[in-house]
PDB file of C-alpha atoms in Angstrom:
ATOM      1  CA  MET A   1      35.271 -45.638-119.944  1.00  0.00           C
ATOM      2  CA  VAL A   2      33.525 -44.661-116.729  1.00  0.00           C
ATOM      3  CA  GLU A   3      34.124 -46.799-113.660  1.00  0.00           C
ATOM      4  CA  VAL A   4      31.037 -48.348-112.088  1.00  0.00           C
ATOM      5  CA  PRO A   5      30.671 -49.948-108.663  1.00  0.00           C
ATOM      6  CA  PRO A   6      31.236 -53.726-108.508  1.00  0.00           C
ATOM      7  CA  ASP A   7      27.625 -54.313-107.477  1.00  0.00           C
ATOM      8  CA  ALA A   8      26.499 -52.681-110.752  1.00  0.00           C
ATOM      9  CA  VAL A   9      28.501 -55.268-112.692  1.00  0.00           C
ATOM     10  CA  ASP A  10      26.875 -58.048-110.651  1.00  0.00           C
ATOM     11  CA  ASP A  11      23.425 -56.518-111.170  1.00  0.00           C
ATOM     12  CA  ALA A  12      24.035 -56.205-114.918  1.00  0.00           C
ATOM     13  CA  ALA A  13      25.070 -59.858-115.070  1.00  0.00           C
ATOM     14  CA  GLN A  14      21.841 -60.785-113.266  1.00  0.00           C
ATOM     15  CA  VAL A  15      19.789 -58.665-115.695  1.00  0.00           C
ATOM     16  CA  LEU A  16      21.514 -60.370-118.632  1.00  0.00           C
ATOM     17  CA  ARG A  17      20.832 -63.835-117.212  1.00  0.00           C
ATOM     18  CA  LEU A  18      17.158 -62.981-116.793  1.00  0.00           C
ATOM     19  CA  ALA A  19      16.964 -61.415-120.244  1.00  0.00           C
ATOM     20  CA  LEU A  20      18.641 -64.481-121.776  1.00  0.00           C
ATOM     21  CA  ASP A  21      15.860 -66.531-120.175  1.00  0.00           C
ATOM     22  CA  GLY A  22      13.343 -64.231-121.861  1.00  0.00           C
ATOM     23  CA  ASP A  23      11.762 -63.174-118.573  1.00  0.00           C
ATOM     24  CA  SER A  24      10.972 -59.471-119.062  1.00  0.00           C
ATOM     25  CA  ASP A  25       9.021 -59.292-115.790  1.00  0.00           C
ATOM     26  CA  ALA A  26      12.057 -60.563-113.891  1.00  0.00           C
ATOM     27  CA  VAL A  27      14.281 -58.060-115.735  1.00  0.00           C
ATOM     28  CA  ALA A  28      11.950 -55.231-114.717  1.00  0.00           C
ATOM     29  CA  ASN A  29      11.914 -56.527-111.127  1.00  0.00           C
ATOM     30  CA  ALA A  30      15.722 -56.679-111.110  1.00  0.00           C
ATOM     31  CA  PHE A  31      15.927 -53.034-112.162  1.00  0.00           C
ATOM     32  CA  ASP A  32      13.326 -52.142-109.520  1.00  0.00           C
ATOM     33  CA  ALA A  33      15.445 -53.888-106.890  1.00  0.00           C
ATOM     34  CA  VAL A  34      18.495 -51.904-107.996  1.00  0.00           C
ATOM     35  CA  VAL A  35      16.546 -48.650-107.722  1.00  0.00           C
ATOM     36  CA  ASP A  36      15.251 -49.645-104.279  1.00  0.00           C
ATOM     37  CA  ARG A  37      18.797 -50.396-103.109  1.00  0.00           C
ATOM     38  CA  SER A  38      20.905 -47.824-104.977  1.00  0.00           C
ATOM     39  CA  GLY A  39      18.509 -45.279-106.421  1.00  0.00           C
ATOM     40  CA  VAL A  40      18.323 -44.140-110.018  1.00  0.00           C
ATOM     41  CA  VAL A  41      22.117 -43.809-110.068  1.00  0.00           C
ATOM     42  CA  GLY A  42      22.345 -47.555-109.497  1.00  0.00           C
ATOM     43  CA  ALA A  43      20.045 -48.218-112.450  1.00  0.00           C
ATOM     44  CA  TYR A  44      22.171 -45.879-114.583  1.00  0.00           C
ATOM     45  CA  ASP A  45      25.302 -47.817-113.617  1.00  0.00           C
ATOM     46  CA  VAL A  46      23.642 -51.101-114.622  1.00  0.00           C
ATOM     47  CA  ALA A  47      22.520 -49.573-117.927  1.00  0.00           C
ATOM     48  CA  TRP A  48      26.086 -48.340-118.556  1.00  0.00           C
ATOM     49  CA  CYS A  49      27.327 -51.908-117.956  1.00  0.00           C
ATOM     50  CA  LEU A  50      24.785 -53.243-120.445  1.00  0.00           C
ATOM     51  CA  ALA A  51      25.972 -50.712-123.018  1.00  0.00           C
ATOM     52  CA  ALA A  52      29.534 -51.879-122.327  1.00  0.00           C
ATOM     53  CA  THR A  53      28.436 -55.438-123.028  1.00  0.00           C
ATOM     54  CA  MET A  54      27.074 -54.372-126.383  1.00  0.00           C
ATOM     55  CA  VAL A  55      30.100 -52.307-127.405  1.00  0.00           C
ATOM     56  CA  GLY A  56      32.744 -54.756-126.188  1.00  0.00           C
ATOM     57  CA  ASP A  57      36.176 -54.368-124.671  1.00  0.00           C
ATOM     58  CA  SER A  58      38.433 -53.188-127.473  1.00  0.00           C
ATOM     59  CA  VAL A  59      37.014 -49.841-128.517  1.00  0.00           C
ATOM     60  CA  PRO A  60      39.705 -47.522-129.820  1.00  0.00           C
ATOM     61  CA  VAL A  61      39.563 -44.028-128.373  1.00  0.00           C
ATOM     62  CA  GLY A  62      37.937 -41.514-130.692  1.00  0.00           C
ATOM     63  CA  ARG A  63      34.594 -40.259-131.869  1.00  0.00           C
ATOM     64  CA  TRP A  64      32.259 -42.959-133.112  1.00  0.00           C
ATOM     65  CA  THR A  65      29.140 -42.741-135.189  1.00  0.00           C
ATOM     66  CA  LEU A  66      27.053 -45.866-134.972  1.00  0.00           C
ATOM     67  CA  ASP A  67      24.934 -46.787-137.969  1.00  0.00           C
ATOM     68  CA  PHE A  68      21.272 -47.181-137.068  1.00  0.00           C
ATOM     69  CA  PRO A  69      19.329 -47.034-140.359  1.00  0.00           C
ATOM     70  CA  ASP A  70      15.931 -45.309-140.106  1.00  0.00           C
ATOM     71  CA  ILE A  71      16.434 -44.644-136.397  1.00  0.00           C
ATOM     72  CA  GLU A  72      14.165 -41.611-136.452  1.00  0.00           C
ATOM     73  CA  ASP A  73      11.270 -43.868-137.464  1.00  0.00           C
ATOM     74  CA  ALA A  74      11.844 -46.183-134.501  1.00  0.00           C
ATOM     75  CA  GLY A  75      10.024 -46.046-131.183  1.00  0.00           C
ATOM     76  CA  TYR A  76      11.229 -43.957-128.259  1.00  0.00           C
ATOM     77  CA  ASP A  77      12.897 -46.904-126.521  1.00  0.00           C
ATOM     78  CA  THR A  78      14.787 -48.025-129.622  1.00  0.00           C
ATOM     79  CA  ARG A  79      16.019 -44.501-130.382  1.00  0.00           C
ATOM     80  CA  TRP A  80      17.034 -44.142-126.727  1.00  0.00           C
ATOM     81  CA  VAL A  81      19.046 -47.380-126.766  1.00  0.00           C
ATOM     82  CA  ALA A  82      20.842 -46.377-129.969  1.00  0.00           C
ATOM     83  CA  ARG A  83      21.773 -43.011-128.521  1.00  0.00           C
ATOM     84  CA  PHE A  84      22.716 -44.418-125.109  1.00  0.00           C
ATOM     85  CA  VAL A  85      24.990 -47.048-126.650  1.00  0.00           C
ATOM     86  CA  SER A  86      26.503 -44.349-128.878  1.00  0.00           C
ATOM     87  CA  ALA A  87      27.191 -42.260-125.773  1.00  0.00           C
ATOM     88  CA  TYR A  88      28.949 -45.237-124.201  1.00  0.00           C
ATOM     89  CA  ALA A  89      30.990 -45.934-127.349  1.00  0.00           C
ATOM     90  CA  ASN A  90      32.103 -42.298-127.326  1.00  0.00           C
ATOM     91  CA  SER A  91      32.938 -42.314-123.591  1.00  0.00           C
ATOM     92  CA  ASP A  92      30.358 -39.553-123.248  1.00  0.00           C
ATOM     93  CA  ALA A  93      28.920 -40.130-119.789  1.00  0.00           C
ATOM     94  CA  SER A  94      27.309 -36.682-119.669  1.00  0.00           C
ATOM     95  CA  THR A  95      25.196 -37.496-122.733  1.00  0.00           C
ATOM     96  CA  GLY A  96      24.370 -40.897-121.255  1.00  0.00           C
ATOM     97  CA  GLU A  97      23.242 -39.207-118.046  1.00  0.00           C
ATOM     98  CA  ALA A  98      21.165 -36.676-119.991  1.00  0.00           C
ATOM     99  CA  LEU A  99      19.487 -39.427-121.991  1.00  0.00           C
ATOM    100  CA  PHE A 100      18.794 -41.378-118.803  1.00  0.00           C
ATOM    101  CA  GLY A 101      17.298 -38.314-117.113  1.00  0.00           C
ATOM    102  CA  ALA A 102      15.154 -37.484-120.157  1.00  0.00           C
ATOM    103  CA  ALA A 103      13.753 -41.023-120.308  1.00  0.00           C
ATOM    104  CA  LEU A 104      13.008 -40.870-116.594  1.00  0.00           C
ATOM    105  CA  GLU A 105      11.276 -37.511-116.934  1.00  0.00           C
ATOM    106  CA  ASP A 106       9.322 -38.703-119.987  1.00  0.00           C
ATOM    107  CA  GLY A 107       8.106 -41.792-118.099  1.00  0.00           C
ATOM    108  CA  GLN A 108       9.872 -44.027-120.634  1.00  0.00           C
ATOM    109  CA  LEU A 109      12.797 -45.309-118.573  1.00  0.00           C
ATOM    110  CA  PRO A 110      11.387 -48.759-117.694  1.00  0.00           C
ATOM    111  CA  GLU A 111      10.686 -49.561-121.344  1.00  0.00           C
ATOM    112  CA  CYS A 112      14.077 -48.162-122.390  1.00  0.00           C
ATOM    113  CA  LEU A 113      15.872 -50.361-119.857  1.00  0.00           C
ATOM    114  CA  LEU A 114      13.978 -53.451-121.017  1.00  0.00           C
ATOM    115  CA  THR A 115      14.879 -52.665-124.614  1.00  0.00           C
ATOM    116  CA  LEU A 116      18.504 -52.114-123.624  1.00  0.00           C
ATOM    117  CA  ALA A 117      18.603 -55.496-121.874  1.00  0.00           C
ATOM    118  CA  GLY A 118      17.014 -57.172-124.901  1.00  0.00           C
ATOM    119  CA  SER A 119      19.464 -55.467-127.244  1.00  0.00           C
ATOM    120  CA  ALA A 120      22.403 -56.576-125.116  1.00  0.00           C
ATOM    121  CA  VAL A 121      21.155 -60.167-125.245  1.00  0.00           C
ATOM    122  CA  ALA A 122      20.663 -59.976-129.020  1.00  0.00           C
ATOM    123  CA  THR A 123      24.221 -58.666-129.358  1.00  0.00           C
ATOM    124  CA  LEU A 124      25.608 -61.503-127.227  1.00  0.00           C
ATOM    125  CA  ARG A 125      23.688 -64.101-129.219  1.00  0.00           C
ATOM    126  CA  ARG A 126      24.881 -62.637-132.523  1.00  0.00           C
ATOM    127  CA  ARG A 127      28.508 -62.793-131.342  1.00  0.00           C
ATOM    128  CA  THR A 128      28.219 -66.493-130.520  1.00  0.00           C
ATOM    129  CA  GLN A 129      26.763 -67.509-133.886  1.00  0.00           C
TER     130      GLN A 129
END
């Protein structure tokens, strides 16, 4: 997988804590703070860490197809998260970067990042049940 700076891991942990508390405004503010400090690249690194949280540590190398039933009927942010997590699972940083750039250009990145944080929290909660 792609290496990210240590501060991205810390920022992702902070985003997860805030998302676990259900505070979407604080999650958005945390991403804004990352962008202010590290630019859009910093936000990408945090998003990549969140995708890593969802996928887990022991992913065998290979091409993965994740099953997202009826994904084409989902909203932009949900489709984006599914594709971004798939890019992570496939160690495909260039696709992840392209998805990130497209969401930014489409004005959808803030909502996509909130959905990603919420999805990561849902994944963590499901693992602990």
